[in-house]
Tab-separated table of C-alpha atoms and ligand atoms in Angstrom:
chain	number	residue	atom	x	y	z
Z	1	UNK	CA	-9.866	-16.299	1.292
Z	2	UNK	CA	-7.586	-16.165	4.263
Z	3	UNK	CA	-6.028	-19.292	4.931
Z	4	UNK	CA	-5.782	-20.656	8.710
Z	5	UNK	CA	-2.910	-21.476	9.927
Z	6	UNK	CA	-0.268	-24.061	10.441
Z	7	UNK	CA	1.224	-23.229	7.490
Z	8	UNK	CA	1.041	-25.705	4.872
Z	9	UNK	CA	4.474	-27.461	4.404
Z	10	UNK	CA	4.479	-26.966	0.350
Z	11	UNK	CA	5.115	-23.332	0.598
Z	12	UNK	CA	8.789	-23.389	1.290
Z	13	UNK	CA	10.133	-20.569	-1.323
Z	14	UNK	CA	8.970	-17.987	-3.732
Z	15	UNK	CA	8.130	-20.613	-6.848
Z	16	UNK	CA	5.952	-22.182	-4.714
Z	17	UNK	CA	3.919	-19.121	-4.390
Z	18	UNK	CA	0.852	-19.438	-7.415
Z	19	UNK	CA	-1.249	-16.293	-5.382
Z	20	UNK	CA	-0.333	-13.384	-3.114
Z	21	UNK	CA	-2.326	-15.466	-0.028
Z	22	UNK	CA	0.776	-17.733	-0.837
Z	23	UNK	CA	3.290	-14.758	-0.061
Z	24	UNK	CA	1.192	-14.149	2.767
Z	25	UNK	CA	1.898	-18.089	4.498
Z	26	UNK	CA	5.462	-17.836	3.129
Z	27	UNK	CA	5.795	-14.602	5.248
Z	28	UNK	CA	4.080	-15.923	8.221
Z	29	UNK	CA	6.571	-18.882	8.051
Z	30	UNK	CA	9.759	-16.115	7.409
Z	31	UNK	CA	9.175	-13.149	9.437
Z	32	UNK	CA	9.578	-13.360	13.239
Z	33	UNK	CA	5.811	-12.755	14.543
Z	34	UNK	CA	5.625	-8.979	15.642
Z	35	UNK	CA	6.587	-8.014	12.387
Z	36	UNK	CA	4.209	-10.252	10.422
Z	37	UNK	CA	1.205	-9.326	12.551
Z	38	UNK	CA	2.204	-5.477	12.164
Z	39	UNK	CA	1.778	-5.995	8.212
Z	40	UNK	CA	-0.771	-8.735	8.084
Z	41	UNK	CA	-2.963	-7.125	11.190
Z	42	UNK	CA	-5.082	-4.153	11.096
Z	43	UNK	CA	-7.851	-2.327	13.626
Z	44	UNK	CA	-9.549	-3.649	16.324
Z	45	UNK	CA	-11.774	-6.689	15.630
Z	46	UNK	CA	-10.161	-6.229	11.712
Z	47	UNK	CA	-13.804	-6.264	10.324
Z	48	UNK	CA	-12.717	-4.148	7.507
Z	49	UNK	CA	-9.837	-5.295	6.700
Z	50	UNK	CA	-11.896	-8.408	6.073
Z	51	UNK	CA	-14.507	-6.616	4.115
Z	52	UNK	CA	-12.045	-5.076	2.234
Z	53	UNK	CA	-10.970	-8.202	0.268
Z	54	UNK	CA	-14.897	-9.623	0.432
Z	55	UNK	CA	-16.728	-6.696	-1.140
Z	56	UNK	CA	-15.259	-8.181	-4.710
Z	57	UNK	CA	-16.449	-11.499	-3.865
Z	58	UNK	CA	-20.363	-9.665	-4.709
Z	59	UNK	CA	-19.931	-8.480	-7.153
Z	60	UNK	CA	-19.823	-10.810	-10.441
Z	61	UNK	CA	-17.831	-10.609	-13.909
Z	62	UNK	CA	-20.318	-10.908	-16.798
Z	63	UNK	CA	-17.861	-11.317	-19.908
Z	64	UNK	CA	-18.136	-11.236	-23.486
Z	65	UNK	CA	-16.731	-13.712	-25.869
Z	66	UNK	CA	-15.335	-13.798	-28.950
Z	67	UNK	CA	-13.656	-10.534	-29.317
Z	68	UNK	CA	-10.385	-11.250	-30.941
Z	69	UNK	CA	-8.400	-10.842	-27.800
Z	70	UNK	CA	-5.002	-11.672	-29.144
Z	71	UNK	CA	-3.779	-8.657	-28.975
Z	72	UNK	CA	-4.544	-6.613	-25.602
Z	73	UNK	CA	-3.484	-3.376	-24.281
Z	74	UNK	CA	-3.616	-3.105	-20.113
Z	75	UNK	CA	-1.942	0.168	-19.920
Z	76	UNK	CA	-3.797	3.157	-18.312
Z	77	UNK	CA	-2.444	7.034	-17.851
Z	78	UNK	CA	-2.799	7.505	-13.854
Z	79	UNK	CA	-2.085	10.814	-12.760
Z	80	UNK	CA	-0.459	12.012	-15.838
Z	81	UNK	CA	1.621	8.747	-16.005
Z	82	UNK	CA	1.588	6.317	-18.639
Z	83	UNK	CA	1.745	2.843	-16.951
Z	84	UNK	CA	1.513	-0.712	-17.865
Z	85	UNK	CA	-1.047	-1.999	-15.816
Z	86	UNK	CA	-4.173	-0.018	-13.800
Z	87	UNK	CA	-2.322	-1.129	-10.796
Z	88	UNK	CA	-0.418	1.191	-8.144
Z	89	UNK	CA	1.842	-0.379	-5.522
Z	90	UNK	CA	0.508	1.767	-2.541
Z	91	UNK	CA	2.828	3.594	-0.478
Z	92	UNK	CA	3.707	1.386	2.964
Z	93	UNK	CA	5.567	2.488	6.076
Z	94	UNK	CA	9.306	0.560	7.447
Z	95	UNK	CA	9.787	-1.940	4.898
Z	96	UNK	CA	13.864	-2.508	5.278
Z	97	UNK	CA	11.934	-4.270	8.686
Z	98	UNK	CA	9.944	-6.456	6.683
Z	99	UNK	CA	12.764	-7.827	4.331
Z	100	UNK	CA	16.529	-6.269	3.904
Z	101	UNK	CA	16.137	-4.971	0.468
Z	102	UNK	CA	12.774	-2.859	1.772
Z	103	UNK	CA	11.847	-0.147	-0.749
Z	104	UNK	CA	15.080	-0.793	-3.199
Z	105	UNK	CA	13.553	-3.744	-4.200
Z	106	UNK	CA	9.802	-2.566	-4.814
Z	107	UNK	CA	11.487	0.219	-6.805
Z	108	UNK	CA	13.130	-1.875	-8.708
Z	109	UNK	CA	10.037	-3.686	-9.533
Z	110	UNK	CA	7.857	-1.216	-10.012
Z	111	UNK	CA	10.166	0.302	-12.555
Z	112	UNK	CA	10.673	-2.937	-14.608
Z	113	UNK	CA	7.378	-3.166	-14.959
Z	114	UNK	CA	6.571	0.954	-15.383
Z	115	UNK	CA	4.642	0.629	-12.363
Z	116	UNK	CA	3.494	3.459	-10.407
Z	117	UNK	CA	4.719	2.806	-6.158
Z	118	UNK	CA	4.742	5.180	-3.682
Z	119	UNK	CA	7.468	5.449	-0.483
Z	120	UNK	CA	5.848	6.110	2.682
Z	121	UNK	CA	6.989	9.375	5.166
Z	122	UNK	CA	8.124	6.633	6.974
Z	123	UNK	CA	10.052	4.907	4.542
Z	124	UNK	CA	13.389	2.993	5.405
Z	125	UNK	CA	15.440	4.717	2.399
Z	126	UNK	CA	15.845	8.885	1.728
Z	127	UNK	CA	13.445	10.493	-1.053
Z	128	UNK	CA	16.474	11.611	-2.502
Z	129	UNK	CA	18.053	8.243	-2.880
Z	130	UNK	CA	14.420	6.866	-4.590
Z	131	UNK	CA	14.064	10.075	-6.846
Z	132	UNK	CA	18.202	9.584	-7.929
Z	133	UNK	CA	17.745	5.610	-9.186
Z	134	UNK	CA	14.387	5.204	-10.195
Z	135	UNK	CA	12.670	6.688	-13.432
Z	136	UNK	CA	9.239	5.374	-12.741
Z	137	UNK	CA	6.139	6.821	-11.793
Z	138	UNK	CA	6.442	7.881	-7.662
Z	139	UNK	CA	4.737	9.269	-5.237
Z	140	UNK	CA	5.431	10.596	-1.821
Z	141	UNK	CA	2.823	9.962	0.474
Z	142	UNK	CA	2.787	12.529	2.885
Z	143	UNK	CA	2.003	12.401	6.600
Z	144	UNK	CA	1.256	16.292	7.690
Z	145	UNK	CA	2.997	16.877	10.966
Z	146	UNK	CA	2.731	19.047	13.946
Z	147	UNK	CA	6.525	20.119	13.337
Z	148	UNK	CA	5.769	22.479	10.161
Z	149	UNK	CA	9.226	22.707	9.608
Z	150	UNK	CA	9.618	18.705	8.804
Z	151	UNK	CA	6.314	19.470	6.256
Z	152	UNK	CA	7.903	21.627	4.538
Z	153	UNK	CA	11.339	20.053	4.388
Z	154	UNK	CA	9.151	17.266	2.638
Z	155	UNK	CA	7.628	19.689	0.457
Z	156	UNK	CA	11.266	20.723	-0.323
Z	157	UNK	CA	12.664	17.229	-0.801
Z	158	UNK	CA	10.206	15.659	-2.715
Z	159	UNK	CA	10.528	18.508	-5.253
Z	160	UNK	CA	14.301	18.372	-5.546
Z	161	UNK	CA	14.003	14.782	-6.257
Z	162	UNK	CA	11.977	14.800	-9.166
Z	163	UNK	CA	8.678	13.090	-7.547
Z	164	UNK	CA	5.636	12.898	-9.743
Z	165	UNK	CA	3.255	13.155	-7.354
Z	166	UNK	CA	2.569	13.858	-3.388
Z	167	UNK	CA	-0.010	11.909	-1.904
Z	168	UNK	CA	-1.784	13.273	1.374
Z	169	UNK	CA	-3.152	10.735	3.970
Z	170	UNK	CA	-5.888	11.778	5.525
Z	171	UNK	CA	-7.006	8.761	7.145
Z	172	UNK	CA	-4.642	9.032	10.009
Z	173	UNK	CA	-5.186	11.588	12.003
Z	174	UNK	CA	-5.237	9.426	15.137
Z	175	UNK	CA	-3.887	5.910	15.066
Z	176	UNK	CA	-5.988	2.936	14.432
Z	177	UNK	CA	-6.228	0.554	17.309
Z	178	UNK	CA	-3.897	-2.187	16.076
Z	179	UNK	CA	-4.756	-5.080	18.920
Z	180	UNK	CA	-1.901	-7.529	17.331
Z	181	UNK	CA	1.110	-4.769	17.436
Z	182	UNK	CA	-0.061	-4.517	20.967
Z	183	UNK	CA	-0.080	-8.066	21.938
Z	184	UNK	CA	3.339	-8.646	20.305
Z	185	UNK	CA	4.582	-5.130	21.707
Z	186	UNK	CA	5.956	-4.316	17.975
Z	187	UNK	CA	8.371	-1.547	17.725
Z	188	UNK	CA	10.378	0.329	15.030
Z	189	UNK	CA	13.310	-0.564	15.027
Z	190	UNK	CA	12.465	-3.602	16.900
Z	191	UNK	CA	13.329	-3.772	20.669
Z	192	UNK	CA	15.000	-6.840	21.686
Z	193	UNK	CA	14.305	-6.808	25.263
Z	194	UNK	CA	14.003	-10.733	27.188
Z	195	UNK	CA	10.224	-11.015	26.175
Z	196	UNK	CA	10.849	-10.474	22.524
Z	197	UNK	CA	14.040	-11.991	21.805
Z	198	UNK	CA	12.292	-15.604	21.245
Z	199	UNK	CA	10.399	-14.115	18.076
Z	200	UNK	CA	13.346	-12.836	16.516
Z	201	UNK	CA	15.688	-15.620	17.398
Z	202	UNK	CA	13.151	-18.290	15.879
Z	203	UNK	CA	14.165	-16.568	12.759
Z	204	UNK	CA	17.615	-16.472	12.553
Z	205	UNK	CA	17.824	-15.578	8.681
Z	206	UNK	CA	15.527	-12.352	9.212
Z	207	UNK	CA	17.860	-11.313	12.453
Z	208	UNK	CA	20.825	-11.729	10.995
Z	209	UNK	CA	20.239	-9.824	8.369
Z	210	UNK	CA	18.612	-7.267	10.231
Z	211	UNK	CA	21.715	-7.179	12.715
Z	212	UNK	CA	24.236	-6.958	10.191
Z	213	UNK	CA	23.340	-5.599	7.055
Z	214	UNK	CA	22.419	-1.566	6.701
Z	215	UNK	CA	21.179	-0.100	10.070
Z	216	UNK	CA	17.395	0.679	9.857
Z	217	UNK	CA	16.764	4.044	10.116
Z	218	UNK	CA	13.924	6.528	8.799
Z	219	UNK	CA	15.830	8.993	6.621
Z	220	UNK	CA	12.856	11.346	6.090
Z	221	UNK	CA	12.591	12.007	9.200
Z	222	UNK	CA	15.958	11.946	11.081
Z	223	UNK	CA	16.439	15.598	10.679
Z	224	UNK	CA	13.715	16.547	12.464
Z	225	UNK	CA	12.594	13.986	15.229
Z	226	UNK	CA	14.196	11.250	17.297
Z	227	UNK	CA	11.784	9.100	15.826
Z	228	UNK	CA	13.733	9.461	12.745
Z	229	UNK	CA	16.690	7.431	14.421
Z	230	UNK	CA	17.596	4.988	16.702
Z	231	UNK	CA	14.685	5.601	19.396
Z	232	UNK	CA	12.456	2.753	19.519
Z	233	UNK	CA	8.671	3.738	19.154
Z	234	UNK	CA	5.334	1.284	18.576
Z	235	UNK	CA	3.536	3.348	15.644
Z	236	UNK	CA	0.350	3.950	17.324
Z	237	UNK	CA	2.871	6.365	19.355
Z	238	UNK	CA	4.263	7.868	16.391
Z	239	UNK	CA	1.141	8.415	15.166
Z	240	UNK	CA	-0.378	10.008	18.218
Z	241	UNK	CA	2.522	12.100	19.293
Z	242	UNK	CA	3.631	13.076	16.007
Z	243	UNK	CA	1.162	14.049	13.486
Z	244	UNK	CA	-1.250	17.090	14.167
Z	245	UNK	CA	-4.808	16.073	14.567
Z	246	UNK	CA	-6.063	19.446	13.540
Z	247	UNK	CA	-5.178	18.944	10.116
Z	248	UNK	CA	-7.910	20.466	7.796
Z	249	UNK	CA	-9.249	21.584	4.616
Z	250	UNK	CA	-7.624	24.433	4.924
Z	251	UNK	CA	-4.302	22.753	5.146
Z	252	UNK	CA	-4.582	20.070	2.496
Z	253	UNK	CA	-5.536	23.233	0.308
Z	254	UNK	CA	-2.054	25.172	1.478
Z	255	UNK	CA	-0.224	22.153	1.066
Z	256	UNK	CA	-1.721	21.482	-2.430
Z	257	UNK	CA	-0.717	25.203	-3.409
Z	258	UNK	CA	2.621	25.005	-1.494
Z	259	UNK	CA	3.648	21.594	-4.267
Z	260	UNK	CA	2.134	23.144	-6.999
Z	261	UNK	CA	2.113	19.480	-9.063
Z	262	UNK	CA	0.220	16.292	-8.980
Z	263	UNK	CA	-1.627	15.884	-5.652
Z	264	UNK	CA	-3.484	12.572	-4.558
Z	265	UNK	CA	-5.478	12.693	-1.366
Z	266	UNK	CA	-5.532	9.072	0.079
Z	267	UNK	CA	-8.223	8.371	2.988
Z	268	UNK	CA	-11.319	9.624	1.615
Z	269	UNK	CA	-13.945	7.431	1.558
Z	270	UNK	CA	-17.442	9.532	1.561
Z	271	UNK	CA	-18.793	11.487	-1.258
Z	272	UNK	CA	-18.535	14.780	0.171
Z	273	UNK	CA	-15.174	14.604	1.065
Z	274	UNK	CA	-14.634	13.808	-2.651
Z	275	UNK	CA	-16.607	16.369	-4.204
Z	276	UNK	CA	-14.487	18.739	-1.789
Z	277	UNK	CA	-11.261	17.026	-2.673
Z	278	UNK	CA	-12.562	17.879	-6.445
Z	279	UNK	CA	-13.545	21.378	-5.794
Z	280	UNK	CA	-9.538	21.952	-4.569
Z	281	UNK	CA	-8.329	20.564	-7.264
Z	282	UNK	CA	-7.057	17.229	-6.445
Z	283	UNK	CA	-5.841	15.354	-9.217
Z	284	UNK	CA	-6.982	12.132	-7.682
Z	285	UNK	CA	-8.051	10.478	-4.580
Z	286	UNK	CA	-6.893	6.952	-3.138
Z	287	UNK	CA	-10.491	5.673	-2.064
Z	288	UNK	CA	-8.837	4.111	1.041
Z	289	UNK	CA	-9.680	2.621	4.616
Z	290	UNK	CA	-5.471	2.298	4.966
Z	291	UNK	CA	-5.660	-1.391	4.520
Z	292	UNK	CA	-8.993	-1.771	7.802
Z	293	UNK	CA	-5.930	-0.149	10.217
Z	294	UNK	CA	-7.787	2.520	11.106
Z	295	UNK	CA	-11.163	3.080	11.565
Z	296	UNK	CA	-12.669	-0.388	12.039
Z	297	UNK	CA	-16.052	-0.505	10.673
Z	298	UNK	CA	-15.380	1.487	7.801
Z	299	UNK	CA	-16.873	0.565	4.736
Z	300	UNK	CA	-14.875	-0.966	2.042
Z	301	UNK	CA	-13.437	0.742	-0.219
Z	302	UNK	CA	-15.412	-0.915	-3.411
Z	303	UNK	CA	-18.139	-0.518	-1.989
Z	304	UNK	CA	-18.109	3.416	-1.891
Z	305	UNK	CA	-16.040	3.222	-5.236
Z	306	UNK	CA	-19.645	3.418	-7.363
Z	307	UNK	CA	-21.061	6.482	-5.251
Z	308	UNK	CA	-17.599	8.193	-5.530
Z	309	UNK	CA	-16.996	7.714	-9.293
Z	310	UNK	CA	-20.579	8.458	-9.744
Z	311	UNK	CA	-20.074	12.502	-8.109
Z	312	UNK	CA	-16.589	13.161	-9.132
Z	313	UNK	CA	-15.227	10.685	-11.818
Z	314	UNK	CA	-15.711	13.278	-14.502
Z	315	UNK	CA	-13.583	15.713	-12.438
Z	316	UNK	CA	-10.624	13.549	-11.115
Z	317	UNK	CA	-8.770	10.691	-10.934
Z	318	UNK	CA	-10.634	8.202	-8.389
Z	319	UNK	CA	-7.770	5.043	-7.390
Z	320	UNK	CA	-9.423	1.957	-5.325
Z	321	UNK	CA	-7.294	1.345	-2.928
Z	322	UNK	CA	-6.718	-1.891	-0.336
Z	323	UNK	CA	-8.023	-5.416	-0.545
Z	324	UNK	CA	-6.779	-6.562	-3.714
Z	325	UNK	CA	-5.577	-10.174	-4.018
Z	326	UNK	CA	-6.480	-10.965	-7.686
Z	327	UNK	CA	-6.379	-9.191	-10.912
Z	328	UNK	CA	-10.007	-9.831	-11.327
Z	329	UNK	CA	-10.410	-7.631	-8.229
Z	330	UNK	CA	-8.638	-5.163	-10.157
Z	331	UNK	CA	-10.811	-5.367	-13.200
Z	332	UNK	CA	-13.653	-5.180	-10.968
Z	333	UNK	CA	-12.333	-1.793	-9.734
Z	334	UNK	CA	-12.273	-0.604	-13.524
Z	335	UNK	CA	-15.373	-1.609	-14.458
Z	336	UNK	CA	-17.154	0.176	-11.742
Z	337	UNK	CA	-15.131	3.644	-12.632
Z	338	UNK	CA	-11.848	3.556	-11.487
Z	339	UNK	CA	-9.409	4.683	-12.974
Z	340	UNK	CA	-6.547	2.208	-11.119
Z	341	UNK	CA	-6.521	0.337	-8.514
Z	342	UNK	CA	-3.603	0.419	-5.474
Z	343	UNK	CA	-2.756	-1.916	-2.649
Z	344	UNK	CA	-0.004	-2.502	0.018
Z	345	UNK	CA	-0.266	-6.190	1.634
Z	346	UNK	CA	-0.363	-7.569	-2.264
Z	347	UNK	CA	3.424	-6.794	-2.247
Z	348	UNK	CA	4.369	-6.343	0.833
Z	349	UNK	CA	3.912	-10.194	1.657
Z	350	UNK	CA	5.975	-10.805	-1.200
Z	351	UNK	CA	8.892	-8.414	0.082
Z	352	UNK	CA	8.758	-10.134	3.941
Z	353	UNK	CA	8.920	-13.704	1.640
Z	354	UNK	CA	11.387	-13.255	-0.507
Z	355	UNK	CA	13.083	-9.802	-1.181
Z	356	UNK	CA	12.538	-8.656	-4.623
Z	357	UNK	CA	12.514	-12.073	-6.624
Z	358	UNK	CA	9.352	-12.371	-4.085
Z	359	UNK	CA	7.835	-8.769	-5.612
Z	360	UNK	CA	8.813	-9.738	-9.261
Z	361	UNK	CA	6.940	-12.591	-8.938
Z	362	UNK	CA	3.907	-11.062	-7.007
Z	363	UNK	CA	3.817	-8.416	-9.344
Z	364	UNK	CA	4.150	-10.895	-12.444
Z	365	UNK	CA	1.313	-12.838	-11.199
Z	366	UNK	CA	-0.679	-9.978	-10.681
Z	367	UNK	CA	0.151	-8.808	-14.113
Z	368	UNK	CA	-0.809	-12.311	-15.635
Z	369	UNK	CA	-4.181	-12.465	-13.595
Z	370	UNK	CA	-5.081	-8.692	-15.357
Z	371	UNK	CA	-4.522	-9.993	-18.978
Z	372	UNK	CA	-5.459	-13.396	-18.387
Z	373	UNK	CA	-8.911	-11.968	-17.013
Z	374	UNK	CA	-9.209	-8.838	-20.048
Z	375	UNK	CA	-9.088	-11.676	-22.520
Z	376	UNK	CA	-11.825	-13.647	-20.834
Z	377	UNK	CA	-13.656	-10.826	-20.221
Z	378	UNK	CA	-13.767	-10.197	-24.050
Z	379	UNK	CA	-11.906	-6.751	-23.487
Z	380	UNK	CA	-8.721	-5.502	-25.633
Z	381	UNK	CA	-8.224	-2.136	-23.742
Z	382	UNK	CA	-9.469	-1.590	-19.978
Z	383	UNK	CA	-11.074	1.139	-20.869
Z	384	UNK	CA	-13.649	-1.148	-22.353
Z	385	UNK	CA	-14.541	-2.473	-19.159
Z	386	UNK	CA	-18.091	-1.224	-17.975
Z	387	UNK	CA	-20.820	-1.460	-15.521
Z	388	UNK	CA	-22.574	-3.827	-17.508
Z	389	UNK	CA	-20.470	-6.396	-17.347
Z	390	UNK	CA	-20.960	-6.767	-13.457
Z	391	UNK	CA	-23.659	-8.003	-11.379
Z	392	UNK	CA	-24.203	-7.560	-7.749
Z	393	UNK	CA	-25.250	-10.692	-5.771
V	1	FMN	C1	2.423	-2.679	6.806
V	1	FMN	C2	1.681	-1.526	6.229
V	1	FMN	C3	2.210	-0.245	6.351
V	1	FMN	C4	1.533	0.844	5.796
V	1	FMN	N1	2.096	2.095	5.876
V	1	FMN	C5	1.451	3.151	5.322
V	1	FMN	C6	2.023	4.449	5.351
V	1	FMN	O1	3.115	4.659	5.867
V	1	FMN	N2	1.315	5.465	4.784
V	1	FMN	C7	0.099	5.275	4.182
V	1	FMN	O2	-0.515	6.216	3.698
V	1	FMN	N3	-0.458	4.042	4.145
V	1	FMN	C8	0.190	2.992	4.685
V	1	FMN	N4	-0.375	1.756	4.612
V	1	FMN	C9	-1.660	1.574	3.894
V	1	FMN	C10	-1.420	1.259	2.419
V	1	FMN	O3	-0.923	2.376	1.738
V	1	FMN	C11	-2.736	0.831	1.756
V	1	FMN	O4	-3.684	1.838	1.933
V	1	FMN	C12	-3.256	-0.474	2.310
V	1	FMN	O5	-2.198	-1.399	2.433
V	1	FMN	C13	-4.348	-1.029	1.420
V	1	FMN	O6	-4.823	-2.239	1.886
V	1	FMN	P1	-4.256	-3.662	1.401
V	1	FMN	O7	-3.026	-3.900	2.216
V	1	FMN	O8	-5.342	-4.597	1.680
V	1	FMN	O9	-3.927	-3.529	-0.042
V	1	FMN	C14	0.283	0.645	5.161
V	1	FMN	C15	-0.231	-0.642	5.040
V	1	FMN	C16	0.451	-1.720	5.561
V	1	FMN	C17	-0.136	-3.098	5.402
């Protein structure tokens, strides 16, 4: 579980990282602090965000032994996808903040390791350059706008660069209260006014290369809003100002028609929402709280997974998304009915460590604790992972 802080002094680089809670000291000892808080903090008193990661903890692996598990097979077909692992790298906002090679080097991992990832609408490099280098699986999550003409261009974009998939989040239709970003008065791109200058000089390595390498910019959006450039803005703003509160059914159904290819709706988290999201004709929901940044309180996101699955798993694709730290949370995930599961911090600490050798080796891990666990679990394929082989406390 979360470690306290100081930081420990053995986790000095990447190879000293054996977990992702290691990324996530390694990035609290690398990143100046408004940025780590933005990615490590979430709403209000962060209940859920807590929960998030807990819920696994009661639920208990019952495996099966002796099942000739030399040869395994952890691939899964998300969304129309083959993929090597039932594991998404969910779509996060600004990461050319967090670390210099930002979404370039999660693409790259993802696609070594035919990985489905997703860029955010407010990712730091264009859909078009992600859709021209990378062959993987890819999403573009969508934020839906009060400037129509910026949803459409989207629409437009993401089409002309080959996406897979758009995926619509639904959870955001306010911002969360996010208590850290406040305290640390985090903005994108970072102001460096008096007050703030401390953090960022304290980390020299992450300023320089902020300074001097590739300005940061938001290339999805700089056609349409200021936001999209140079003006400094805290996200709850952005949020607020910028995305139209009014969104409905009615919209996410337009919007689904207007794509016309594989649509994920990421935010739901109550049964009738899903059974609505089915009766559309989503191909899959993201059962997702955004990572406890929003509404605090909310349940977890395994814990609804059962109910969910249970009403619509026979009619789409339902992804467990947020709180992951171990493959065994993963497998979890599977054996209750989903059909992946997706998560944002277990990479993103990795990135704000150590670039991409920091996702490789996240990922890797990751990818090790899923087999490692199938085998001792007594499973060749995930799909052989079932209910019975869980207990609740
Ligand atoms: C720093 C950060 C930025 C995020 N940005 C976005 C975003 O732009 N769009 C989105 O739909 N979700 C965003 N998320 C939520 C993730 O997609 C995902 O739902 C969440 O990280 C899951 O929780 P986990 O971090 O515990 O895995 C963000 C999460 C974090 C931590």
């Amino acid at each position: 579980m979360a470690r306290q802080f100081p930081v420990p002094h053995s986790i000095r680089t990447a190879s000293d990282c054996h977990n992702i809670e290691d990324f996530r000291t390694l990035a609290h000892r690398r990143l100046p602090f408004p940025v780590f808080h933005y990615i490590d903090g979430a709403g209000d008193d962060e209940l859920t965000r807590a929960r998030n990661t807990a819920a696994y903890a009661d639920v208990d692996l019952v495996p099966n032994v002796l099942a000739g598990v030399e040869q395994i097979d952890s691939s899964v077909t998300v969304m129309g996808r083959k993929t090597n692992l039932p594991l998404i790298l969910s779509p996060t906002a600004l990461q050319r903040l967090f670390h210099w090679q930002g979404e370039r080097a999660v693409a790259r991992v993802a696609e070594r390791h035919n990985l489905w990832f997703g860029i955010s609408s407010l990712s730091s490099v264009s859909i078009e350059e992600i859709g021209a280098n990378y062959s993987g699986p890819k999403m573009l999550q969508y934020y839906f706008h009060r400037d129509r003409g910026l949803n459409a261009a989207l629409v437009e974009r993401a089409r002309a660069a080959k996406f897979d998939a758009i995926t619509l989040t639904v959870d955001t239709i306010v911002s969360g209260n996010r208590e850290r970003c406040k305290r640390t008065k985090f903005k994108t791109p970072p102001e460096f006014t008096p007050a703030s200058f401390l953090s960022y000089a304290m980390k020299p390595a992450w300023a320089l290369n902020f300074l001097f390498r590739e300005k940061f910019s938001l290339p999805n959006l700089d056609t349409h809003v200021a936001e999209g450039s140079s003006s400094s803005i805290s996200i709850q703003d952005y949020f607020d100002k910028m995305l139209d509160p009014d969104m409905d059914w009615k919209a996410v159904e337009q919007l689904r028609n207007d794509w016309g290819g594989t649509f994920c709706l990421k935010g739901v988290m109550s049964v009738g929402d899903a059974q609505r999201a089915a009766e559309i004709g989503c191909d899959a929901i993201m059962i997702s709280n955004h990572g406890g940044r929003q509404l605090d309180g909310s349940r977890a996101p395994f814990d609804q997974l059962e109910e969910i699955v249970d009403a619509v798993g026979d009619r789409m694709e339902v992804i467990c998304d947020g709180g992951v730290r171990r493959g065994t949370h993963v497998l979890k995930a599977l054996a209750t009915g989903a059909k992946a599961a997706s998560g944002g911090r277990l990479y993103l600490y990795a990135l704000a460590a150590a670039g991409e050798e920091g996702v490789e080796r996240a990922v890797t891990i990751l990818e090790q604790e899923i087999r490692r666990g199938m085998r001792l679990m007594g499973v060749k394929t995930v799909g052989e992972l079932n209910r019975e082989m869980l207990r609740k406390r």
